[in-house]
Coordinates of C-alpha atoms in Angstrom, one line a residue:
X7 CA -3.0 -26.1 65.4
X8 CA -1.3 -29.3 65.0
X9 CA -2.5 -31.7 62.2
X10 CA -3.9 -35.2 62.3
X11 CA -0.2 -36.3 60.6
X12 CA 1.8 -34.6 63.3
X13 CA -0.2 -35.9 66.0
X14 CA 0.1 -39.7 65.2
X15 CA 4.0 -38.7 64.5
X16 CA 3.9 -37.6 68.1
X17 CA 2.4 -40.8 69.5
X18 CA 4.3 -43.2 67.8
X19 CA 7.3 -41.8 68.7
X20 CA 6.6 -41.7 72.0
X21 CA 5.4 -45.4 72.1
X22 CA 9.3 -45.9 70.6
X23 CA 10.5 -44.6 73.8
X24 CA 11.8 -41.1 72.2
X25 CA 11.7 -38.3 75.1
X26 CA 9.1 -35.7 75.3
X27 CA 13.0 -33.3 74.4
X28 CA 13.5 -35.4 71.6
X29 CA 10.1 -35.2 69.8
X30 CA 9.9 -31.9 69.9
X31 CA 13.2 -31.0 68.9
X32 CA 12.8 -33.6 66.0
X33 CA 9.2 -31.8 64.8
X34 CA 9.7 -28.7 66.1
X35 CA 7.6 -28.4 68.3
X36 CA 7.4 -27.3 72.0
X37 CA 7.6 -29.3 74.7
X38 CA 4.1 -28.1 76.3
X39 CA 2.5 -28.7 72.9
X40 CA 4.1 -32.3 72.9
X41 CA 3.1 -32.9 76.7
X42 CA -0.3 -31.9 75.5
X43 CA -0.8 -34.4 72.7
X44 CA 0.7 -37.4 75.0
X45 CA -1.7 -36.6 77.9
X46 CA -5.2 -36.2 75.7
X47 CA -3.4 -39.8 73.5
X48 CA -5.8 -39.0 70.5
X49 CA -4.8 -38.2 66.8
X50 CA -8.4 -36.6 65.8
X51 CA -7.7 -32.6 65.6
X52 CA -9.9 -31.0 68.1
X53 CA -13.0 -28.3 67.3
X54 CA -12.9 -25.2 68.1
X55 CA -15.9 -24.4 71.0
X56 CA -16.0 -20.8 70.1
X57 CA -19.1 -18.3 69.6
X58 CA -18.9 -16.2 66.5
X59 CA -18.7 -12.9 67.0
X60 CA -21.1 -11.9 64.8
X61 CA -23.8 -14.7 65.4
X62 CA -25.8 -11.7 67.7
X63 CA -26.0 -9.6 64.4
X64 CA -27.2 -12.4 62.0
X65 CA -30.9 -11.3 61.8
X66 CA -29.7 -7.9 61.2
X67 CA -27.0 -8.3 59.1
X68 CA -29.9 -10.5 56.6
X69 CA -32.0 -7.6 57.1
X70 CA -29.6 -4.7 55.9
X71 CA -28.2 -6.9 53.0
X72 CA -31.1 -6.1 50.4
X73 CA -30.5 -2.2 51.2
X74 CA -26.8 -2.3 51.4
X75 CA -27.3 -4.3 47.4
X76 CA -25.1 -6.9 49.1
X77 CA -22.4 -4.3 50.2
X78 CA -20.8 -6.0 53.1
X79 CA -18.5 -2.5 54.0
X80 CA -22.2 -0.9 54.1
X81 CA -23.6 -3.2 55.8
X82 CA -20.6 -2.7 58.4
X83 CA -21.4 0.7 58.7
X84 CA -24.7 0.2 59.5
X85 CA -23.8 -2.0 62.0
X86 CA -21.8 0.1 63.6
X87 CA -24.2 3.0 63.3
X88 CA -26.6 0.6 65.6
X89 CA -23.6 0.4 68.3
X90 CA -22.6 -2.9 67.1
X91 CA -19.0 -3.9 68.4
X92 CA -18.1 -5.9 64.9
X93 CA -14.8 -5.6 62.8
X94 CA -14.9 -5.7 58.9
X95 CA -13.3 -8.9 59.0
X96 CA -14.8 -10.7 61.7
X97 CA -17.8 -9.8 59.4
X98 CA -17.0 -11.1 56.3
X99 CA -15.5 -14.5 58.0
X100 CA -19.0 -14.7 59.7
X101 CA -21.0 -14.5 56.2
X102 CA -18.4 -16.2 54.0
X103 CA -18.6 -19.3 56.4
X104 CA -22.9 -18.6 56.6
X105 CA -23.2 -18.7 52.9
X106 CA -24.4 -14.7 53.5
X107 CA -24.3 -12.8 50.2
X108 CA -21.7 -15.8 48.8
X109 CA -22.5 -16.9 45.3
X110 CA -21.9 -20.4 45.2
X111 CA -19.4 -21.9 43.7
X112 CA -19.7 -24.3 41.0
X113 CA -17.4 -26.8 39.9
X114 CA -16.4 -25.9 36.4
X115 CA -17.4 -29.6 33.7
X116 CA -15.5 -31.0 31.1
X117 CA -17.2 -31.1 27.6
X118 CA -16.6 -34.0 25.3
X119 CA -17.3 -34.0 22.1
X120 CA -17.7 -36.9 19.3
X121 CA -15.4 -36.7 15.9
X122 CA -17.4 -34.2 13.5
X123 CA -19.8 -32.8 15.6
X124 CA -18.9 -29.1 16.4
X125 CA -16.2 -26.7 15.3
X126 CA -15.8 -23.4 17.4
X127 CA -15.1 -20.0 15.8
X128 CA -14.4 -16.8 17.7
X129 CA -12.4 -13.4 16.8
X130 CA -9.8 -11.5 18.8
X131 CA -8.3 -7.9 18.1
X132 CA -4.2 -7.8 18.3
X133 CA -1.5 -5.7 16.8
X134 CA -0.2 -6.6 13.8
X135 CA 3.1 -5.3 11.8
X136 CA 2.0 -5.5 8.1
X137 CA 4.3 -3.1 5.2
X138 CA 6.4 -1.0 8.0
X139 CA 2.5 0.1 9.9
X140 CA 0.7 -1.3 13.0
X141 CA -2.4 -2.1 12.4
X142 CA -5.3 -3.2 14.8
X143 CA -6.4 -6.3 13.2
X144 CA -9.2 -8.8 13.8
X145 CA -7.9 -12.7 14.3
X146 CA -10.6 -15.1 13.3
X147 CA -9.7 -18.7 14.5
X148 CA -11.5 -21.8 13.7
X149 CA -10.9 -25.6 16.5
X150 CA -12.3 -28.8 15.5
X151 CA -12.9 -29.3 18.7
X152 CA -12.3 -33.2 18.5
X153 CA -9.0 -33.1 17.5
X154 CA -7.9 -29.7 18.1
X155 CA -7.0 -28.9 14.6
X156 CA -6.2 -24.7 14.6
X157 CA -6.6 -22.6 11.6
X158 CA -6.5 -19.2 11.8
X159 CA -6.4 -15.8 9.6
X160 CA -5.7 -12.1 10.4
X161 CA -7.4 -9.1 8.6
X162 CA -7.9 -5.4 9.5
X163 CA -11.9 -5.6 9.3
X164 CA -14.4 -8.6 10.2
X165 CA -17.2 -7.8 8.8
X166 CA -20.4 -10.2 7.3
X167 CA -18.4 -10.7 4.4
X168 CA -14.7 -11.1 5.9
X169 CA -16.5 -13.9 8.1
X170 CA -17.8 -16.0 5.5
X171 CA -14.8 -15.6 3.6
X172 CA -12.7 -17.0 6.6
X173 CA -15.4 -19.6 7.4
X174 CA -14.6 -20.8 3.4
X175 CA -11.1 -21.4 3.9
X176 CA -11.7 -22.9 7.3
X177 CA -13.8 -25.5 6.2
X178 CA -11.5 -26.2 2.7
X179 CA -8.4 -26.3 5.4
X180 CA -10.5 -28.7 7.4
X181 CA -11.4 -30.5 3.9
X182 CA -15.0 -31.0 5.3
X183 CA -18.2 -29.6 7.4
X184 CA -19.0 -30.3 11.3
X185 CA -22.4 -30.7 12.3
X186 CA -22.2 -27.1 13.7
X187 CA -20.0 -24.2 14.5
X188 CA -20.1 -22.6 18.1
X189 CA -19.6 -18.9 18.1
X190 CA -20.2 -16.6 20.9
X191 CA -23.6 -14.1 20.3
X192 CA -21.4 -12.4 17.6
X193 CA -23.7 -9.6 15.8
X194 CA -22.2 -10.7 12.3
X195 CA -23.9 -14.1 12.4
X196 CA -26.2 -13.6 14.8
X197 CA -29.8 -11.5 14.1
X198 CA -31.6 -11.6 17.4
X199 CA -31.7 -13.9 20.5
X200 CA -28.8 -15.7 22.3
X201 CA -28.0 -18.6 23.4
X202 CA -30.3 -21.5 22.3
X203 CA -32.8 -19.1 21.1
X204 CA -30.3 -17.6 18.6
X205 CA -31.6 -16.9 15.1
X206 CA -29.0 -16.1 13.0
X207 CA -29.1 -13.8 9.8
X208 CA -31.1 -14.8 6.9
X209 CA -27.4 -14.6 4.9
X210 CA -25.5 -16.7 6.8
X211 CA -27.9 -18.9 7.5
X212 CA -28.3 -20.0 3.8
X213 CA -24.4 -20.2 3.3
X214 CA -24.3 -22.0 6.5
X215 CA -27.2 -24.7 4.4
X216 CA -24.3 -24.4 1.5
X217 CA -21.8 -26.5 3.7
X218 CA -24.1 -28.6 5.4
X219 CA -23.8 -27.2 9.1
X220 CA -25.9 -25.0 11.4
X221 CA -24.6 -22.2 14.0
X222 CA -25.0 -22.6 17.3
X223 CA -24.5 -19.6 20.1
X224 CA -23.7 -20.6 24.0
X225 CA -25.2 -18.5 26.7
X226 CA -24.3 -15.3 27.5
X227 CA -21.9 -15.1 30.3
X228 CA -20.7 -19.4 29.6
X229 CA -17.2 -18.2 27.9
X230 CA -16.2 -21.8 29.0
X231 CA -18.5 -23.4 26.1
X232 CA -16.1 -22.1 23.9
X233 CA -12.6 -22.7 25.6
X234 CA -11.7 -24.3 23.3
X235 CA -10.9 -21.1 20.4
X236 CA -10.7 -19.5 23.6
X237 CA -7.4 -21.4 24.0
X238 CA -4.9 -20.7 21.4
X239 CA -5.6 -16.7 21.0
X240 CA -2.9 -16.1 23.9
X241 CA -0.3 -18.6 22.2
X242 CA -0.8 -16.9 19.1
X243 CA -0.1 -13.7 20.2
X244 CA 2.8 -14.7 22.3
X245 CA 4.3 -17.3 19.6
X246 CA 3.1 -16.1 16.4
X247 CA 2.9 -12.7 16.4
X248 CA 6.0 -12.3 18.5
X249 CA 9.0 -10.7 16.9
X250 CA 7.4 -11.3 13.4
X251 CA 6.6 -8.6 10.9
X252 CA 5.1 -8.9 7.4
X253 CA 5.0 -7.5 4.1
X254 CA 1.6 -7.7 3.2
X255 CA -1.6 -8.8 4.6
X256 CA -1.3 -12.2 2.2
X257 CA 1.8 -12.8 3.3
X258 CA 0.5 -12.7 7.0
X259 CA -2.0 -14.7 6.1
X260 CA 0.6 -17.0 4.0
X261 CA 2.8 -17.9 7.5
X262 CA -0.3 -18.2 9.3
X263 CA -1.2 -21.2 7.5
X264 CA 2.8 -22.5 7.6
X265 CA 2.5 -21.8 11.5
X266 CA -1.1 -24.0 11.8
X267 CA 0.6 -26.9 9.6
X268 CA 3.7 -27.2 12.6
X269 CA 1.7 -26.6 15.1
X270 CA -1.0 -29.1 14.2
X271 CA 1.4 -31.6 13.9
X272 CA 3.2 -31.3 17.4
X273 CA 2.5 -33.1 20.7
X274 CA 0.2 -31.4 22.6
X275 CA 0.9 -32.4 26.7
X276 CA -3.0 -30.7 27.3
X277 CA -4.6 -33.6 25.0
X278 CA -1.6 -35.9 25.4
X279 CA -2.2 -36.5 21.6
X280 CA -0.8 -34.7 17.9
X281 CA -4.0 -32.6 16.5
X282 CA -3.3 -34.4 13.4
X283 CA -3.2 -38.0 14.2
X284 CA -6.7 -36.9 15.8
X285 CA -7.4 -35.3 12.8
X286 CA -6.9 -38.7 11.0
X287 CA -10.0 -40.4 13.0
X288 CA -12.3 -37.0 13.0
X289 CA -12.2 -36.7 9.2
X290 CA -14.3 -39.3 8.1
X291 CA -17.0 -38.0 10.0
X292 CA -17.0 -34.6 8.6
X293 CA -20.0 -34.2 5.9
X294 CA -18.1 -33.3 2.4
X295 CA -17.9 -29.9 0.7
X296 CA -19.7 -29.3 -2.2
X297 CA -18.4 -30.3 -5.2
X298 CA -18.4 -26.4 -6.5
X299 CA -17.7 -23.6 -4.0
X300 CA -19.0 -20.1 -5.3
X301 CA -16.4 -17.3 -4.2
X302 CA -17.8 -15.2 -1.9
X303 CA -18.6 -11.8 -3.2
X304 CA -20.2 -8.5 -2.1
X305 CA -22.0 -5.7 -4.4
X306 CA -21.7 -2.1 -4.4
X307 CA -23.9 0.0 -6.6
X308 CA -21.6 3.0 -7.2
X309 CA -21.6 6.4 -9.3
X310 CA -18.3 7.0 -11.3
X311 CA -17.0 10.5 -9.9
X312 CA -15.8 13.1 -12.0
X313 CA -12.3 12.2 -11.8
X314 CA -13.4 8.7 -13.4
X315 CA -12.6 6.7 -9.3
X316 CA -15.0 4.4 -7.8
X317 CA -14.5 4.4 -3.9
X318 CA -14.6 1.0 -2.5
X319 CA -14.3 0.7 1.4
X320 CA -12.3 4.3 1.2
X321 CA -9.9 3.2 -1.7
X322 CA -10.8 4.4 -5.0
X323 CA -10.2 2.8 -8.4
X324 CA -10.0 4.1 -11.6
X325 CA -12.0 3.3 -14.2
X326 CA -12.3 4.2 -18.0
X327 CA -12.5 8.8 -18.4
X328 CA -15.4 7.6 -20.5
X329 CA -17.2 6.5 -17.5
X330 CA -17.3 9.9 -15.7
X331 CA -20.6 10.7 -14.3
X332 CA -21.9 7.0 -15.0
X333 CA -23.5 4.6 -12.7
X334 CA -21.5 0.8 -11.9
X335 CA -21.6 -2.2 -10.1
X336 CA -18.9 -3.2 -8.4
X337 CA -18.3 -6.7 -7.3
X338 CA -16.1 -7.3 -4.2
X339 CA -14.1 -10.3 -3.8
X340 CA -11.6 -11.2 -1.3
X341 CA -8.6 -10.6 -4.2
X342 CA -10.6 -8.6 -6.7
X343 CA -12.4 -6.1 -7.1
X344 CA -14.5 -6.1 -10.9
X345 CA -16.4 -2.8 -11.7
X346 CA -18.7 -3.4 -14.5
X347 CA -20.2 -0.7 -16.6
X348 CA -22.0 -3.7 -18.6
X349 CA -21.8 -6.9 -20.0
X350 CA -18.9 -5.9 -22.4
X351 CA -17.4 -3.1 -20.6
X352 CA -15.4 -4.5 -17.2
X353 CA -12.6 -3.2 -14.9
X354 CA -10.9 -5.6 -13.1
X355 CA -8.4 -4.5 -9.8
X356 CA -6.6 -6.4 -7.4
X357 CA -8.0 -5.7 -3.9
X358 CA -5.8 -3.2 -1.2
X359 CA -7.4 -3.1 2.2
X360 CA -4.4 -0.9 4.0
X361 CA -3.8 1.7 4.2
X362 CA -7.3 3.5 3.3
X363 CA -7.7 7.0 0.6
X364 CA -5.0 5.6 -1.1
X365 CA -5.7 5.8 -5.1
X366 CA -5.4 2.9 -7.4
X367 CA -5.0 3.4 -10.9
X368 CA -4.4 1.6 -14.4
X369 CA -2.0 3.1 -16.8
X370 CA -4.7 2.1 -19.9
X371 CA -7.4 4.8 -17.9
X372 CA -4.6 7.6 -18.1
X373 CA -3.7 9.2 -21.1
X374 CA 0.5 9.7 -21.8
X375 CA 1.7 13.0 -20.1
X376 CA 1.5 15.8 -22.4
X377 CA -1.5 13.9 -24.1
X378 CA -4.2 15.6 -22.6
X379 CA -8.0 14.0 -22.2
X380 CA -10.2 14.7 -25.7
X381 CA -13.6 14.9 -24.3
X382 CA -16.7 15.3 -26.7
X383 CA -18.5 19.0 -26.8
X384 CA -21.9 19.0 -25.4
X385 CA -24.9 18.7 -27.4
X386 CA -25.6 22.1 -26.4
X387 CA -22.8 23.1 -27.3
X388 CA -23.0 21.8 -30.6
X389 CA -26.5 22.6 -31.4
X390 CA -25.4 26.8 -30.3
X391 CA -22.5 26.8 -32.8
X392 CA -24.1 25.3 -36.0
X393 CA -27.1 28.0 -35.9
X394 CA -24.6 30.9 -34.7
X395 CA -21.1 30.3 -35.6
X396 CA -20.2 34.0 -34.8
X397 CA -20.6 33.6 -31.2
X398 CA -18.3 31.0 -30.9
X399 CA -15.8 33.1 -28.8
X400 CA -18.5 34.1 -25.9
X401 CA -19.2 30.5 -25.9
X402 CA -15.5 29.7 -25.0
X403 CA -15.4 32.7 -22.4
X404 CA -18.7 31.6 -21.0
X405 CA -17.6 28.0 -19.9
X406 CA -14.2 29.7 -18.8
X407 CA -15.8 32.1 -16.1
X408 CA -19.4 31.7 -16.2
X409 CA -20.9 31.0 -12.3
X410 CA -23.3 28.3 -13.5
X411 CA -22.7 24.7 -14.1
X412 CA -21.2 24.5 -17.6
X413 CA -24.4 22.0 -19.0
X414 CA -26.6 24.3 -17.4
X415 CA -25.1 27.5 -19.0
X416 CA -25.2 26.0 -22.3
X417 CA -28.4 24.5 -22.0
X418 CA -29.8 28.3 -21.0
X419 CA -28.1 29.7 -23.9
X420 CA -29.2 27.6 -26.4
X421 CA -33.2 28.0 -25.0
X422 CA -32.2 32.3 -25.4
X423 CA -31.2 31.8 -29.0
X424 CA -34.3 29.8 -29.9
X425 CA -36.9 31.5 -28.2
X426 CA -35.2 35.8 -29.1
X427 CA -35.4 37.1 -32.4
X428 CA -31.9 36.5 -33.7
X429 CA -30.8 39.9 -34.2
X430 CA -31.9 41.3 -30.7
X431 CA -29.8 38.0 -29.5
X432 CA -26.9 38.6 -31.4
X433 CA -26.4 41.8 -30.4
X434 CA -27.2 41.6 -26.7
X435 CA -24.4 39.1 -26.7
X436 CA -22.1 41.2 -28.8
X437 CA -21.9 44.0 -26.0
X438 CA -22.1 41.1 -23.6
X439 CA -18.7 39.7 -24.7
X440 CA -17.2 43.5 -25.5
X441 CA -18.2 44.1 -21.3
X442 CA -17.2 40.6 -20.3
X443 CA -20.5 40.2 -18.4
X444 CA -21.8 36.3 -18.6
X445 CA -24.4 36.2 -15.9
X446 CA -27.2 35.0 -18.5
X447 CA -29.9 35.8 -16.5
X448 CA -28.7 39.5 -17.0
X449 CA -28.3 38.7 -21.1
X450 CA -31.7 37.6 -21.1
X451 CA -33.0 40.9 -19.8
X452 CA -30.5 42.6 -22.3
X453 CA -32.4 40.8 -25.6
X454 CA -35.7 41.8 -23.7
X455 CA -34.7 45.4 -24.1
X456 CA -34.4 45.5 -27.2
X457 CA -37.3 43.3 -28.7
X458 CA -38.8 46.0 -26.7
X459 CA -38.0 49.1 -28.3
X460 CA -37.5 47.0 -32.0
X461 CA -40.7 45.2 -32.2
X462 CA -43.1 46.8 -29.7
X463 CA -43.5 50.0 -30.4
X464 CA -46.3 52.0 -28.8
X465 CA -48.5 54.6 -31.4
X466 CA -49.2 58.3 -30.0
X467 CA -53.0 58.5 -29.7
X468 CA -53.1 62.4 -30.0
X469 CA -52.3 62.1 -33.5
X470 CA -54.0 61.1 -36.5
X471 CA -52.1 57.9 -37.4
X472 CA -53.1 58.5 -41.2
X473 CA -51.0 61.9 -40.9

């Protein structure tokens, strides 16, 4: 069908004298199409008179929608079940131009937003290269969305603690607050609700009050709310992470920032402006930081396992031999890690995250090679040898291949030797060591025979027992 354009062309060269041969050689058109336009001498574009095929079916094609759950190709079938003479296509041409089953479309807005009002923060998982392995890492990204200023960092967890961490730097990179942060429902900051009726968790919300700003959550199923740290995920992973491999996660996090300082500085066609000459105007309006920033930290209550490590998010530190068996606190930082026994007795560790049940120990909690470890007897142990030297040697043999727990073994003889008569003990464990027998439950019924034939004997009551 010829358009309005083609239509006046057709006149008005025909009111120039050009021949019907002409014209539509010049446009391309046939000459029955041209002879057409000349004789009805109108430029409006005709409608089309035509009945819709399916306009006989409406009432039953709104009828088997709500069955069909808005399946048009069911809905077909049905109709054809019925002895309906319908194609699939003339069907959905007929409800697409009805508004049948057709969401409506809606005009995506614009948002605008004043300098210092609202800084978005979102997370995305890509690949990362960090010490010769690929990782899948978490990147957290923070946009004041005023004047588009990025920062950005990459770790291999995002957890409550990795976000306020992040959220710290952000603001310090942004040297100020916003009056909110946007994220999108995220179950680290959020504790129930969405949308406007968001209530985040009790934590963040007081380190939110630190700064001076509030989170915010847009509706579920809005992504645009937040296009813009929607926006630079894809040019980070196609510019930044392209080609580039690092050495450790603070160096990744090291070129990240170097990356965020170019790119925050070069034209951007999208705004037509340079992120940091916006940035210029926007500062001023955010709210300062505090004047001190407490590091973020997280605590671990931990028990000291018996090859003196403390595990920490599978990596395990060593800690004084002396601390074996003992209970610490451990103190999680984002470069440290401080296991602390108490007030005077501290461990300090630099903090690995990759890879995980890797073992990280200090020279000063090892003795030299050769050296040994010289650990203390037990009391026990101590108590059995200074009231019966002589069976020193089964005591040596015992904690070599006795079943029990050494501390329990010990603490079982020592209760035998207090509670026999000395002599009956002694012996029992005399023929214990010459048998090589240290099941103590058994030694105990060995004293017990004799204290029963030496000091419980039985008199013969068919004799006089002054005979």
């Amino acid at each position: 069908m010829l358009s309005q354009a083609q239509r006046t062309a057709i006149l008005e060269l025909s009111a120039q004298g050009v021949s019907k041969r002409e014209i539509a050689h010049v446009l391309k058109l046939s000459r029955v199409t041209v002879r057409k336009v000349l004789q009805s001498n109108s430029t409006s574009v005709p409608e089309i008179q035509r009945a819709e095929k399916a306009e006989p079916y409406r009432q039953q094609i709104l009828d088997l929608l709500i069955p069909c759950k808005g399946n048009l190709v069911r809905v077909h079938e049905e109709l054809t079940a019925s002895g309906a003479t319908l194609s699939y296509p003339a069907l959905t041409a007929f409800c697409r131009r009805q508004g049948i089953g057709q969401t409506p479309i809606v005009p995506s807005g614009r948002y605008h937003f004043e300098p210092g009002v609202e800084m978005q923060h979102d997370t995305s998982p890509h690949t990362v290269e960090v010490g010769g392995s690929k990782y899948k890492a978490q990147t957290a990204s923070a946009v004041l969305c005023y004047s588009r200023m990025l920062f950005f960092e990459i770790n291999p967890t995002f957890q409550r603690f990795d976000c306020k961490v992040f959220l710290t730097d952000a603001l310090r990179y942004m040297s100020g607050a916003p009056e909110r942060v946007m994220i999108d429902n995220t179950h680290v900051v959020v504790l129930r609700g969405t949308g406007r009726e968001m209530i985040p968790v009790p934590e963040m919300e007081v380190f939110a009050e630190r700064f001076g700003f509030r989170f915010v959550a847009h509706e579920r199923g809005d992504a645009n709310r937040s296009a813009r740290v929607e926006r630079p995920f894809s040019f980070i992973e196609n510019n930044f992470l392209a080609g580039r491999t690092f050495a450790s996660w603070d160096d990744l996090n090291q070129q990240a920032r170097r990356w965020c300082e170019r790119v925050n500085s070069t034209y951007k066609k999208h705004i037509r402006a340079v992120p940091r000459e916006l940035f210029a105007i926007e500062r001023p309006h955010l709210k300062p930081l505090p004047a001190w920033i407490p590091e973020v930290y997280r605590l671990h209550q931990r028990t000291v396992d018996v090859e003196g490590y403390v595990s920490v998010n599978s990596i395990r530190y060593s800690v004084p031999i002396g601390w074996i068996g003992r209970g610490v606190e451990v103190r999680e930082t984002r470069d440290k890690i401080e296991i602390e026994l108490d007030a005077r007795h501290i461990v300090t560790h630099v903090r690995v995250v990759t890879p995980q049940s890797q073992r990280i120990t200090l020279a000063a909690h090892r003795p030299p090679r050769g050296a040994g470890v010289k650990r203390e007897p037990h009391p026990e142990e101590q108590a059995i040898l200074s009231a019966a030297p002589e069976i020193a040697g089964y005591v040596t043999a015992l904690k070599q291949k006795g079943r029990k727990v050494v501390a329990l073994a010990l603490r079982q003889l020592l209760r035998l030797l207090k509670e026999y008569p000395r002599e009956p003990f002694l012996a029992a464990v005399r023929e214990a060591a010459q048998y090589g027998l240290y099941d103590l439950d058994r030694l105990e019924r060995m004293i017990l025979r004799r204290v029963a034939r030496d000091y419980f004997l039985l008199l013969d009551t068919d004799t006089d027992p002054h005979d």
